[in-house]
Coordinates of C-alpha atoms and ligand atoms in Angstrom, one line a residue:
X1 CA -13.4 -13.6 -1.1
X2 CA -10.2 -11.4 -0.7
X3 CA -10.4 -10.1 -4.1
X4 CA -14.1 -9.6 -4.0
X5 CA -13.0 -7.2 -1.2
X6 CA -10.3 -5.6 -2.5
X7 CA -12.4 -5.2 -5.5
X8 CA -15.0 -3.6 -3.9
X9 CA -12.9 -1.3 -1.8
X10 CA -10.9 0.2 -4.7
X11 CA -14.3 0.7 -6.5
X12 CA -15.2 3.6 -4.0
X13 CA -11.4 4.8 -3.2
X14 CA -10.7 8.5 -5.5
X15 CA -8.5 7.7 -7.7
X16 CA -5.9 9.5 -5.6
X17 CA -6.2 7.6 -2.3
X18 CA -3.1 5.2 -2.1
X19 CA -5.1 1.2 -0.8
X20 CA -2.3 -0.4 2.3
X21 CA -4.1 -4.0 2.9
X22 CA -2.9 -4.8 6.4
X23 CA -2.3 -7.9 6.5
X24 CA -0.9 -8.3 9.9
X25 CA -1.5 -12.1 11.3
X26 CA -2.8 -13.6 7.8
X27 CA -0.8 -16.1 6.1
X28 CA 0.4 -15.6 3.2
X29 CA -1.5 -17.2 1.1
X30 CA -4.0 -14.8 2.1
X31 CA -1.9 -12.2 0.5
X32 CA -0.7 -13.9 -2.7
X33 CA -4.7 -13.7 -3.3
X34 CA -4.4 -10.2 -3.2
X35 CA -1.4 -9.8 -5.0
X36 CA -2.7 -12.3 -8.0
X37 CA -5.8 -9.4 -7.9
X38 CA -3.4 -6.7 -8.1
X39 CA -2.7 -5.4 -5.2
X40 CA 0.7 -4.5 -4.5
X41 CA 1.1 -2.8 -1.3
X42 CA 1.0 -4.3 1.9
X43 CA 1.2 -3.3 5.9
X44 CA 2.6 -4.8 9.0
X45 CA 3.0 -4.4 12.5
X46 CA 5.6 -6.6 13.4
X47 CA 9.3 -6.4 12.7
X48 CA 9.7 -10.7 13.0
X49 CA 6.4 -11.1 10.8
X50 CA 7.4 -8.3 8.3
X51 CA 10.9 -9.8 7.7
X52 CA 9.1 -13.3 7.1
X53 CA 6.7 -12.3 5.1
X54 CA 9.8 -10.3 2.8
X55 CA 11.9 -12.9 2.4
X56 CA 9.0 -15.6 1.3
X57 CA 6.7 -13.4 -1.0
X58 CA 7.6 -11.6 -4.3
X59 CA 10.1 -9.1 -4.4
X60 CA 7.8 -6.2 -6.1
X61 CA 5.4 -6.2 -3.1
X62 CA 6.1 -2.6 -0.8
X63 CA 6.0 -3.4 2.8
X64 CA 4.8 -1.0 4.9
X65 CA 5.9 -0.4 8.6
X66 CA 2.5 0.7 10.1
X67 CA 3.1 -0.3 14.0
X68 CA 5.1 0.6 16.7
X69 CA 8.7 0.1 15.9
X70 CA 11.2 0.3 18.9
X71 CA 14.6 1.5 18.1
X72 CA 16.8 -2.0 18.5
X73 CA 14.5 -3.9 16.0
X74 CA 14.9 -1.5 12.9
X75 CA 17.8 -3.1 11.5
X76 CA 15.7 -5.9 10.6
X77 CA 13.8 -4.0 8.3
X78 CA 15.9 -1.2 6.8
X79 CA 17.2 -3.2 4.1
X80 CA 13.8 -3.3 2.1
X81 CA 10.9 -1.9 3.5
X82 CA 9.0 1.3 1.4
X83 CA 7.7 3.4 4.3
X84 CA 7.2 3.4 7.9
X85 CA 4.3 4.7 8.7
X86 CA 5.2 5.3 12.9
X87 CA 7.4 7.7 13.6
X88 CA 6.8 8.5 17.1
X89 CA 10.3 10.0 18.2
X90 CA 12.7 11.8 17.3
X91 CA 15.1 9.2 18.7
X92 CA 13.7 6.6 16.6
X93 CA 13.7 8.8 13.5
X94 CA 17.6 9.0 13.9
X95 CA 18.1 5.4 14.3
X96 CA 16.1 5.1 10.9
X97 CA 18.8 7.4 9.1
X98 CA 21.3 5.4 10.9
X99 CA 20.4 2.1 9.8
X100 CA 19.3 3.6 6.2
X101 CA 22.5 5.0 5.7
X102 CA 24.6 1.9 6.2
X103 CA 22.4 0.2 4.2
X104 CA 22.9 2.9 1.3
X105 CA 19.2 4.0 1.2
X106 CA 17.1 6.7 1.6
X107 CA 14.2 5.7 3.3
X108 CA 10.7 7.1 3.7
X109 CA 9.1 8.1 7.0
X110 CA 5.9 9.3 8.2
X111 CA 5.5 11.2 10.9
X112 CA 2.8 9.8 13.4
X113 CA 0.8 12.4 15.9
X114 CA -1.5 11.8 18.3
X115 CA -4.6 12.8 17.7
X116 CA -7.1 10.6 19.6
X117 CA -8.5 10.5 23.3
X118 CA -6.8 7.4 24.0
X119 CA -3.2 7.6 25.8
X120 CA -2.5 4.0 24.4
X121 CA -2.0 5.7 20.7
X122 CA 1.4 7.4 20.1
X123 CA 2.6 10.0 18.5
X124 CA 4.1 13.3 18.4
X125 CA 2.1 16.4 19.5
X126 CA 2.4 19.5 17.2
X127 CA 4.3 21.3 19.2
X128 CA 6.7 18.0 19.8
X129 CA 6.9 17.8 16.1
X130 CA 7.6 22.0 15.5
X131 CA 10.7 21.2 17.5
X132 CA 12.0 18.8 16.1
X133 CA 11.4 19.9 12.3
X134 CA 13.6 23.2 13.7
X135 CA 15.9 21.6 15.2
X136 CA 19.6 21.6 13.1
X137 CA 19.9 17.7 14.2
X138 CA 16.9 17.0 11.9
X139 CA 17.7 19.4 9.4
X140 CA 20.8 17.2 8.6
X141 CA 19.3 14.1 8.3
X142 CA 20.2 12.9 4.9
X143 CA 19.6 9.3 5.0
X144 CA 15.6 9.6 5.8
X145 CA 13.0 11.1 3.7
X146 CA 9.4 12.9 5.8
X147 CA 6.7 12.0 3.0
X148 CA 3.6 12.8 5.3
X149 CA 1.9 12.4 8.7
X150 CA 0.1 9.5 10.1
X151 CA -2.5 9.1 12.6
X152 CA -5.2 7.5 14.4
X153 CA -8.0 8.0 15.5
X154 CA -10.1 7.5 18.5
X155 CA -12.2 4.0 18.8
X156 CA -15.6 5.3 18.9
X157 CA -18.9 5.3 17.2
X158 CA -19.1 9.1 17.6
X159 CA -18.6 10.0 14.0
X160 CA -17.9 13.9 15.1
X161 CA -15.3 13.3 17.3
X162 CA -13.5 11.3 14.7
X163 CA -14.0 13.9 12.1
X164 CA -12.4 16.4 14.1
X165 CA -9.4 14.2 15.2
X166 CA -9.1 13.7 11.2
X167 CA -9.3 17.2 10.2
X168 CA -6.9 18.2 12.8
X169 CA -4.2 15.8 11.2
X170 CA -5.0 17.4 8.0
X171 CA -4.7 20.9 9.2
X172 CA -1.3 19.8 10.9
X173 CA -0.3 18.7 7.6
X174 CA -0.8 21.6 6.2
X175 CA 0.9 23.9 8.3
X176 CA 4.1 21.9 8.1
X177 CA 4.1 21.7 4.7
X178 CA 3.5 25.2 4.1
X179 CA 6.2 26.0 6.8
X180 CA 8.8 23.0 6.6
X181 CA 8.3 21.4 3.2
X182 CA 7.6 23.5 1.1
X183 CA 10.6 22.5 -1.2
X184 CA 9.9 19.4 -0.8
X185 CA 7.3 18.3 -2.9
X186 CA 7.1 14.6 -1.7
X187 CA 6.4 15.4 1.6
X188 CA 2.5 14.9 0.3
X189 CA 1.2 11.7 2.5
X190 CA -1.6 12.0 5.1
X191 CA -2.4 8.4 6.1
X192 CA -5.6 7.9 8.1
X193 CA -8.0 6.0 7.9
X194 CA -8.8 2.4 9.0
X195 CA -11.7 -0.4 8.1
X196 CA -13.8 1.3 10.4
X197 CA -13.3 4.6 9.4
X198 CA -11.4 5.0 5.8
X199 CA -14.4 6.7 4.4
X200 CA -14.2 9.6 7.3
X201 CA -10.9 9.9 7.0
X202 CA -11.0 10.6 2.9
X203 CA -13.7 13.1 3.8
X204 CA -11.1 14.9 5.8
X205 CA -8.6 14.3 2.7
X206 CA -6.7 11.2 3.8
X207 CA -4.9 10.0 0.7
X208 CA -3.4 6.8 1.8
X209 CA -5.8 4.3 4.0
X210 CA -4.5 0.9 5.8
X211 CA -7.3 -1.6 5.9
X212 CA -7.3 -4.9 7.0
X213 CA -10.5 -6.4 8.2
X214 CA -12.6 -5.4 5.7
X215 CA -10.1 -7.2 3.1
X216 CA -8.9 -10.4 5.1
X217 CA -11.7 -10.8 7.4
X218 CA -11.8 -10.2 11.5
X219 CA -8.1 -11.2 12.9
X220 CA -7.0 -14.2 15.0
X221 CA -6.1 -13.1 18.4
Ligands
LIG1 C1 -4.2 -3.1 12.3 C2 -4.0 -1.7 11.8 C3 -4.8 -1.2 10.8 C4 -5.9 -1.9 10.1 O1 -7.0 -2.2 10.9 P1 -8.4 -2.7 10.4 O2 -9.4 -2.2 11.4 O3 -8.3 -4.2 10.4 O4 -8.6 -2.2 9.0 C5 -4.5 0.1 10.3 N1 -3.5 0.8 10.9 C6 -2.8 0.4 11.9 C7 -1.7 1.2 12.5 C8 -3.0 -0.9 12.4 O5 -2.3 -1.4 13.4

């Protein structure tokens, strides 16, 4: 079944839309299926999980930090994770060039904004995010790398509203770029996009989508 998914998935993703399965509570047999297909990227929410799921699964999967990550717990994960996708502060993107440097990495970031209704999403807002792009602090920052933005939208069935939320991430992307990375030609990530909304979210030019239901099947609570 989880390759049957994936499969059909990837048949309709543009070539240029990077697949994260979220595979948040699954076990991992669940994701050596989708491995064995091909898939080698995979999202978590979890620090505990995450560093679990490392340590027992092969060593060319790239984890992805997609959740909330509080400051004290990213020591656990700096040693091998490809990209975290939340990067709600500015006080937790330091503590990520912290940990990366001792570890002798660069690591790569994304920076998350909020964009829906809902106060329980997080997220820089763009003015948050202008000030902290100018400020000298983040200009040294050597041991992190900002590869996009991230966001999420609201939970609703009113398509319009998650349009918009989408195309304002986009247009936020853009503007930074153009202003604060434009030397920087990795700084080329817009993740959005969920099961219930990937194909919305490519509309509005998401190129990297984190699904999980739709590959795995509903989650255990
Ligand atoms: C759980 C989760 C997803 C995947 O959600 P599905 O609806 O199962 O596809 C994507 N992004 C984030 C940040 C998540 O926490």
């Amino acid at each position: 079944m989880i390759s049957e998914n994936l499969s059909k998935i990837k048949a309709n993703l543009p070539s240029e839309v990077t697949l994260v399965a979220v595979s948040k509570t699954k076990p991992n047999e669940d994701i050596l299926e989708a491995y064995k297909s091909g898939q080698r990227i995979f999202g978590e929410n979890r620090v505990q999980e995450l560093v679990d799921k490392y340590e027992s699964l092969p060593k060319d999967i790239e984890w992805h930090m997609i959740g909330n990550l509080q400051t004290k717990k990213v020591k656990y994960i700096a040693p091998f994770v490809s990209l975290i996708h939340g990067v709600d502060t500015f006080k937790l993107l330091k503590e990520i060039n912290k940990r990366a440097k001792s570890e002798g990495r660069i690591i790569d970031v994304l920076i998350q904004f909020h964009i829906a209704q809902e106060d329980s999403k997080s997220g820089f807002t763009f003015d948050e995010a202008k000030e902290m792009f100018e400020d000298r602090e983040f200009v040294e920052l050597e041991n992190i790398n900002v590869r996009g933005v991230m966001g999420m939208a609201t939970f609703t069935d009113n398509k319009e509203t998650v349009q918009d939320e989408f195309r304002t991430l986009n247009n936020y992307f853009e503007v930074f770029r153009s202003h604060y990375f434009k030397f920087n030609d990795s700084f080329s990530v817009i993740s959005m996009g969920m099961s219930g909304d990937y194909e919305i979210a490519i509309g509005e030019g998401s190129n990297m989508v984190r699904i999980g239901s739709t590959i795995f099947g509903a989650r255990n609570k």
